[in-house]
C-alpha positions as CSV (number, residue, x, y, z in Angstrom):
1,M,149.0,6.0,-40.5
2,L,146.4,8.8,-40.9
3,S,146.5,11.0,-44.0
4,T,145.5,14.7,-44.2
5,P,144.2,16.2,-47.4
6,K,145.6,19.5,-48.7
7,F,144.1,21.6,-51.5
8,L,145.4,24.5,-53.5
9,H,142.5,26.2,-55.3
10,G,141.2,29.5,-56.5
11,V,140.6,31.8,-59.5
12,F,143.5,33.9,-60.7
13,P,144.2,36.4,-63.5
14,F,147.1,35.6,-65.9
15,S,148.9,37.3,-68.7
16,G,151.0,35.2,-71.1
17,K,154.7,35.9,-71.6
18,G,155.2,32.7,-73.7
19,L,154.6,29.0,-73.3
20,D,158.2,28.6,-72.4
21,K,158.0,31.1,-69.6
22,P,155.8,29.7,-66.8
23,R,155.3,31.9,-63.8
24,L,154.0,31.3,-60.2
25,I,150.3,31.7,-60.4
26,D,150.0,33.3,-57.0
27,D,151.7,33.0,-53.6
28,S,148.8,30.8,-52.4
29,M,149.7,28.3,-55.1
30,A,152.9,27.3,-53.3
31,F,153.1,24.7,-50.5
32,T,156.1,23.3,-48.6
33,V,155.7,19.8,-47.3
34,P,156.0,19.9,-43.5
35,S,158.9,18.2,-41.7
36,G,158.0,14.7,-40.7
37,H,155.5,14.2,-43.5
38,L,155.4,13.0,-47.1
39,A,153.0,14.4,-49.7
40,Q,151.4,12.7,-52.6
41,P,149.8,14.8,-55.4
42,L,146.5,13.1,-56.3
43,Y,144.7,15.2,-58.9
44,F,144.6,18.4,-60.9
45,R,141.4,20.1,-62.1
46,G,141.7,23.4,-64.0
47,G,140.3,25.6,-66.6
48,H,140.8,29.0,-68.1
49,T,139.1,31.8,-70.0
50,G,142.0,32.5,-72.4
51,S,141.8,32.2,-76.2
52,N,144.9,30.0,-76.6
53,L,146.4,26.9,-75.2
54,V,147.5,27.5,-71.6
55,T,149.6,25.2,-69.4
56,V,149.8,24.8,-65.7
57,T,153.1,23.2,-64.4
58,L,153.6,21.5,-61.1
59,V,157.1,22.5,-59.9
60,R,159.0,20.6,-57.3
61,D,161.9,22.6,-55.8
62,G,162.3,24.5,-59.0
63,A,162.1,21.5,-61.4
64,T,159.1,20.6,-63.5
65,M,157.2,17.6,-62.1
66,R,154.1,17.6,-64.3
67,I,152.6,19.8,-67.1
68,F,148.8,20.1,-67.5
69,P,147.9,21.6,-70.9
70,M,144.4,23.1,-71.3
71,A,142.9,24.0,-74.7
72,A,141.5,27.5,-75.5
73,Q,138.8,28.3,-73.0
74,G,139.1,24.6,-71.9
75,A,139.2,22.6,-68.7
76,V,140.8,19.3,-67.6
77,N,140.4,16.8,-64.8
78,I,143.4,14.7,-64.3
79,P,143.7,12.0,-61.6
80,L,147.4,11.4,-61.2
81,R,147.8,7.7,-61.8
82,V,151.5,7.7,-61.1
83,V,151.7,8.9,-57.5
84,E,155.1,9.9,-56.2
85,D,156.1,10.6,-52.6
86,V,157.3,14.2,-52.2
87,D,159.8,14.5,-49.4
88,P,159.6,16.7,-46.3
89,D,160.6,20.3,-46.7
90,T,160.1,20.1,-50.5
91,R,158.4,23.2,-52.1
92,L,155.6,22.6,-54.6
93,E,154.4,25.4,-56.8
94,L,151.8,25.8,-59.6
95,H,152.9,27.9,-62.5
96,V,151.0,29.1,-65.5
97,A,152.2,29.8,-69.0
98,A,150.4,31.2,-72.0
99,P,151.4,32.6,-75.4
100,K,152.4,36.3,-75.5
101,G,149.3,38.5,-75.4
102,C,147.0,35.8,-74.2
103,S,145.3,36.8,-70.9
104,G,142.4,35.6,-68.8
105,E,141.6,33.8,-65.6
106,V,142.8,30.4,-64.6
107,V,140.7,28.2,-62.3
108,I,142.7,25.7,-60.2
109,D,141.8,22.8,-57.9
110,F,144.8,20.8,-57.0
111,G,144.6,18.1,-54.4
112,L,147.3,16.3,-52.5
113,V,147.5,14.2,-49.3
114,L,150.0,14.4,-46.4
115,I,151.1,11.2,-44.8
């Protein structure tokens, strides 16, 4: 079976509302697995310019799947060692959360494969 890579990436402004209040980063940071395919998230790379801890959350149909914390003005590269199949018609989204008053830009490179 052939696989097809899919990437969600870009640079986006954010303004923190609280670490417990993640919000969709941007409409381009959402993806619905096409019918007839499975998806497997493979890696997350991200960074941000904010002065506090920031988290990016991978959300599957409204539920948290993974949380990626990033230190102040930090970056992470996380290969996902536990790879899960994501069913067809499932919506994946990337959300950002930061402390109130923290703002900046978040840089995202998220890779998955369709099988």
